[in-house]
């Protein structure tokens, strides 16, 4: 078994859709980024890559590469799972925390879990999504952006 952690931050801007955990969340602003800027899934990708000793998301999906422009981060996550598979690993569980002042995330958590469980080939109980505000403190509290943390456990595939 191996563990990895991921952390990401994206700026909130007007004129972008807000995509979190592969779910379009209705809100007046969205996250800025080269891909769909799904901060939650980016932290998850980094946790998975980290667990497998495969570097980070920026190395695999550079934001200078036009093929990743506007791409759904669910596809990036799927690519990470494939990279892990090539090294002989599969995901055991993931636990992520979204840091966002607004909007309320709880109505969308279940759809996020469904998306992620499908891509990671996991049961729902092995995908945990948490959300918290930062009590109005710091850049997240001022609604300048959102951040996410994730921990992932992976294991060697058992061919026995
Ligand atoms: Mg990112």
mmCIF file of C-alpha atoms and ligand atoms in Angstrom:
data_model
loop_
_atom_site.group_PDB
_atom_site.id
_atom_site.type_symbol
_atom_site.label_atom_id
_atom_site.label_comp_id
_atom_site.label_asym_id
_atom_site.label_seq_id
_atom_site.Cartn_x
_atom_site.Cartn_y
_atom_site.Cartn_z
ATOM 1 C CA UNK A 1 0.000 0.000 0.000
ATOM 2 C CA UNK A 2 1.139 3.569 -0.695
ATOM 3 C CA UNK A 3 -0.404 6.924 0.110
ATOM 4 C CA UNK A 4 -0.308 10.291 -1.613
ATOM 5 C CA UNK A 5 -1.662 13.742 -0.957
ATOM 6 C CA UNK A 6 -2.747 16.524 -3.256
ATOM 7 C CA UNK A 7 -3.439 20.222 -2.894
ATOM 8 C CA UNK A 8 -4.697 22.749 -5.421
ATOM 9 C CA UNK A 9 -6.013 26.307 -5.598
ATOM 10 C CA UNK A 10 -7.875 28.117 -8.373
ATOM 11 C CA UNK A 11 -9.006 31.703 -8.677
ATOM 12 C CA UNK A 12 -12.747 32.518 -8.894
ATOM 13 C CA UNK A 13 -13.745 34.730 -11.811
ATOM 14 C CA UNK A 14 -16.878 35.866 -13.602
ATOM 15 C CA UNK A 15 -17.788 34.331 -16.951
ATOM 16 C CA UNK A 16 -16.711 30.761 -16.148
ATOM 17 C CA UNK A 17 -18.767 27.723 -15.201
ATOM 18 C CA UNK A 18 -18.128 26.284 -11.762
ATOM 19 C CA UNK A 19 -17.188 22.613 -12.110
ATOM 20 C CA UNK A 20 -16.462 20.651 -8.929
ATOM 21 C CA UNK A 21 -16.026 16.905 -8.813
ATOM 22 C CA UNK A 22 -17.196 16.782 -12.428
ATOM 23 C CA UNK A 23 -20.499 18.456 -11.493
ATOM 24 C CA UNK A 24 -21.664 21.787 -12.872
ATOM 25 C CA UNK A 25 -22.576 23.810 -9.772
ATOM 26 C CA UNK A 26 -24.831 26.814 -10.436
ATOM 27 C CA UNK A 27 -23.021 29.938 -9.223
ATOM 28 C CA UNK A 28 -22.312 33.486 -10.341
ATOM 29 C CA UNK A 29 -18.595 32.764 -10.754
ATOM 30 C CA UNK A 30 -16.393 29.887 -11.873
ATOM 31 C CA UNK A 31 -12.817 28.772 -11.424
ATOM 32 C CA UNK A 32 -10.152 30.051 -13.790
ATOM 33 C CA UNK A 33 -7.840 27.544 -15.433
ATOM 34 C CA UNK A 34 -6.582 25.975 -18.640
ATOM 35 C CA UNK A 35 -8.784 22.884 -18.202
ATOM 36 C CA UNK A 36 -12.258 23.080 -16.634
ATOM 37 C CA UNK A 37 -10.328 24.131 -13.470
ATOM 38 C CA UNK A 38 -11.977 21.461 -11.308
ATOM 39 C CA UNK A 39 -9.906 22.149 -8.206
ATOM 40 C CA UNK A 40 -11.247 19.104 -6.357
ATOM 41 C CA UNK A 41 -10.287 16.664 -9.113
ATOM 42 C CA UNK A 42 -6.895 18.321 -9.576
ATOM 43 C CA UNK A 43 -6.057 17.722 -5.922
ATOM 44 C CA UNK A 44 -7.248 14.127 -6.407
ATOM 45 C CA UNK A 45 -5.063 13.625 -9.493
ATOM 46 C CA UNK A 46 -2.052 14.890 -7.553
ATOM 47 C CA UNK A 47 -2.823 12.576 -4.627
ATOM 48 C CA UNK A 48 -2.998 9.574 -6.975
ATOM 49 C CA UNK A 49 0.129 10.516 -8.912
ATOM 50 C CA UNK A 50 1.945 11.185 -5.656
ATOM 51 C CA UNK A 51 0.989 7.808 -4.222
ATOM 52 C CA UNK A 52 2.420 6.071 -7.277
ATOM 53 C CA UNK A 53 5.580 8.191 -7.382
ATOM 54 C CA UNK A 54 4.501 9.622 -10.732
ATOM 55 C CA UNK A 55 5.189 13.310 -10.176
ATOM 56 C CA UNK A 56 2.392 15.856 -10.433
ATOM 57 C CA UNK A 57 -0.485 16.958 -12.614
ATOM 58 C CA UNK A 58 1.503 19.802 -14.201
ATOM 59 C CA UNK A 59 4.050 17.333 -15.591
ATOM 60 C CA UNK A 60 1.407 15.087 -17.147
ATOM 61 C CA UNK A 61 -1.040 17.758 -18.325
ATOM 62 C CA UNK A 62 0.912 20.975 -18.940
ATOM 63 C CA UNK A 63 -1.265 24.089 -19.239
ATOM 64 C CA UNK A 64 0.797 25.085 -22.272
ATOM 65 C CA UNK A 65 -0.648 22.103 -24.176
ATOM 66 C CA UNK A 66 -3.704 23.053 -26.286
ATOM 67 C CA UNK A 67 -5.108 19.495 -26.111
ATOM 68 C CA UNK A 68 -5.955 20.088 -22.437
ATOM 69 C CA UNK A 69 -7.690 23.437 -23.009
ATOM 70 C CA UNK A 70 -11.182 23.290 -21.492
ATOM 71 C CA UNK A 71 -10.870 19.529 -20.946
ATOM 72 C CA UNK A 72 -13.072 17.841 -18.337
ATOM 73 C CA UNK A 73 -10.905 16.999 -15.358
ATOM 74 C CA UNK A 74 -12.758 13.673 -15.131
ATOM 75 C CA UNK A 75 -10.729 12.735 -18.224
ATOM 76 C CA UNK A 76 -7.523 13.836 -16.503
ATOM 77 C CA UNK A 77 -8.494 11.720 -13.488
ATOM 78 C CA UNK A 78 -9.180 8.740 -15.764
ATOM 79 C CA UNK A 79 -5.760 9.218 -17.344
ATOM 80 C CA UNK A 80 -4.149 9.174 -13.888
ATOM 81 C CA UNK A 81 -5.919 5.879 -13.108
ATOM 82 C CA UNK A 82 -4.541 4.456 -16.368
ATOM 83 C CA UNK A 83 -1.023 5.619 -15.475
ATOM 84 C CA UNK A 84 -1.347 3.915 -12.091
ATOM 85 C CA UNK A 85 -2.619 0.764 -13.756
ATOM 86 C CA UNK A 86 0.413 0.707 -16.028
ATOM 87 C CA UNK A 87 2.618 0.742 -12.929
ATOM 88 C CA UNK A 88 0.589 -2.097 -11.387
ATOM 89 C CA UNK A 89 -1.465 -0.069 -8.918
ATOM 90 C CA UNK A 90 -5.166 0.327 -8.244
ATOM 91 C CA UNK A 91 -6.931 2.845 -6.012
ATOM 92 C CA UNK A 92 -8.134 1.752 -2.564
ATOM 93 C CA UNK A 93 -9.860 4.931 -1.395
ATOM 94 C CA UNK A 94 -9.762 8.700 -1.701
ATOM 95 C CA UNK A 95 -10.742 11.377 0.809
ATOM 96 C CA UNK A 96 -10.996 14.971 -0.377
ATOM 97 C CA UNK A 97 -11.837 18.307 1.223
ATOM 98 C CA UNK A 98 -13.045 21.320 -0.727
ATOM 99 C CA UNK A 99 -12.424 24.746 0.791
ATOM 100 C CA UNK A 100 -15.039 27.177 -0.485
ATOM 101 C CA UNK A 101 -16.904 30.052 1.147
ATOM 102 C CA UNK A 102 -19.857 29.824 -1.249
ATOM 103 C CA UNK A 103 -21.986 28.291 -2.698
ATOM 104 C CA UNK A 104 -23.400 25.457 -0.551
ATOM 105 C CA UNK A 105 -21.746 22.260 -1.748
ATOM 106 C CA UNK A 106 -23.801 19.669 0.128
ATOM 107 C CA UNK A 107 -26.534 19.312 -2.555
ATOM 108 C CA UNK A 108 -23.873 18.272 -5.104
ATOM 109 C CA UNK A 109 -21.666 15.973 -3.054
ATOM 110 C CA UNK A 110 -23.541 12.832 -3.963
ATOM 111 C CA UNK A 111 -23.248 13.494 -7.721
ATOM 112 C CA UNK A 112 -19.531 14.238 -7.258
ATOM 113 C CA UNK A 113 -19.049 10.918 -5.468
ATOM 114 C CA UNK A 114 -20.899 9.098 -8.245
ATOM 115 C CA UNK A 115 -18.638 10.653 -10.901
ATOM 116 C CA UNK A 116 -15.439 9.928 -9.036
ATOM 117 C CA UNK A 117 -16.381 6.382 -7.999
ATOM 118 C CA UNK A 118 -17.118 5.557 -11.620
ATOM 119 C CA UNK A 119 -13.776 6.851 -12.899
ATOM 120 C CA UNK A 120 -11.765 5.278 -10.065
ATOM 121 C CA UNK A 121 -13.764 1.983 -10.232
ATOM 122 C CA UNK A 122 -14.542 2.276 -6.513
ATOM 123 C CA UNK A 123 -17.566 1.716 -4.305
ATOM 124 C CA UNK A 124 -19.193 4.925 -3.091
ATOM 125 C CA UNK A 125 -17.988 4.286 0.450
ATOM 126 C CA UNK A 126 -14.405 4.458 -0.838
ATOM 127 C CA UNK A 127 -14.914 7.985 -2.167
ATOM 128 C CA UNK A 128 -15.341 10.639 0.491
ATOM 129 C CA UNK A 129 -16.004 14.282 -0.281
ATOM 130 C CA UNK A 130 -15.992 16.928 2.412
ATOM 131 C CA UNK A 131 -16.492 20.662 2.151
ATOM 132 C CA UNK A 132 -15.767 23.483 4.526
ATOM 133 C CA UNK A 133 -15.681 27.256 4.527
ATOM 134 C CA UNK A 134 -12.698 29.060 6.014
ATOM 135 C CA UNK A 135 -14.952 31.182 8.234
ATOM 136 C CA UNK A 136 -14.455 34.229 6.051
ATOM 137 C CA UNK A 137 -10.677 34.158 6.557
ATOM 138 C CA UNK A 138 -7.988 34.389 3.892
ATOM 139 C CA UNK A 139 -8.376 34.311 0.094
ATOM 140 C CA UNK A 140 -10.956 31.502 0.210
ATOM 141 C CA UNK A 141 -12.937 33.375 2.829
ATOM 142 C CA UNK A 142 -12.863 36.536 0.679
ATOM 143 C CA UNK A 143 -14.232 34.401 -2.189
ATOM 144 C CA UNK A 144 -11.172 35.072 -4.339
ATOM 145 C CA UNK A 145 -10.779 31.384 -5.023
ATOM 146 C CA UNK A 146 -11.290 27.820 -3.899
ATOM 147 C CA UNK A 147 -8.826 25.218 -2.673
ATOM 148 C CA UNK A 148 -8.905 21.457 -2.272
ATOM 149 C CA UNK A 149 -6.985 18.802 -0.403
ATOM 150 C CA UNK A 150 -7.005 15.092 -1.095
ATOM 151 C CA UNK A 151 -5.453 11.940 0.294
ATOM 152 C CA UNK A 152 -5.376 8.715 -1.715
ATOM 153 C CA UNK A 153 -4.430 5.149 -0.853
ATOM 154 C CA UNK A 154 -3.349 2.793 -3.619
ATOM 155 C CA UNK A 155 -2.263 -0.848 -3.645
ATOM 156 C CA UNK A 156 -0.440 -3.229 -5.937
ATOM 157 C CA UNK A 157 -2.896 -5.125 -8.094
ATOM 158 C CA UNK A 158 -3.191 -8.679 -6.800
ATOM 159 C CA UNK A 159 -3.044 -11.131 -9.663
ATOM 160 C CA UNK A 160 -3.259 -14.127 -7.305
HETATM 161 MG MG1 LIG B 1 -5.325 22.970 -10.862
#
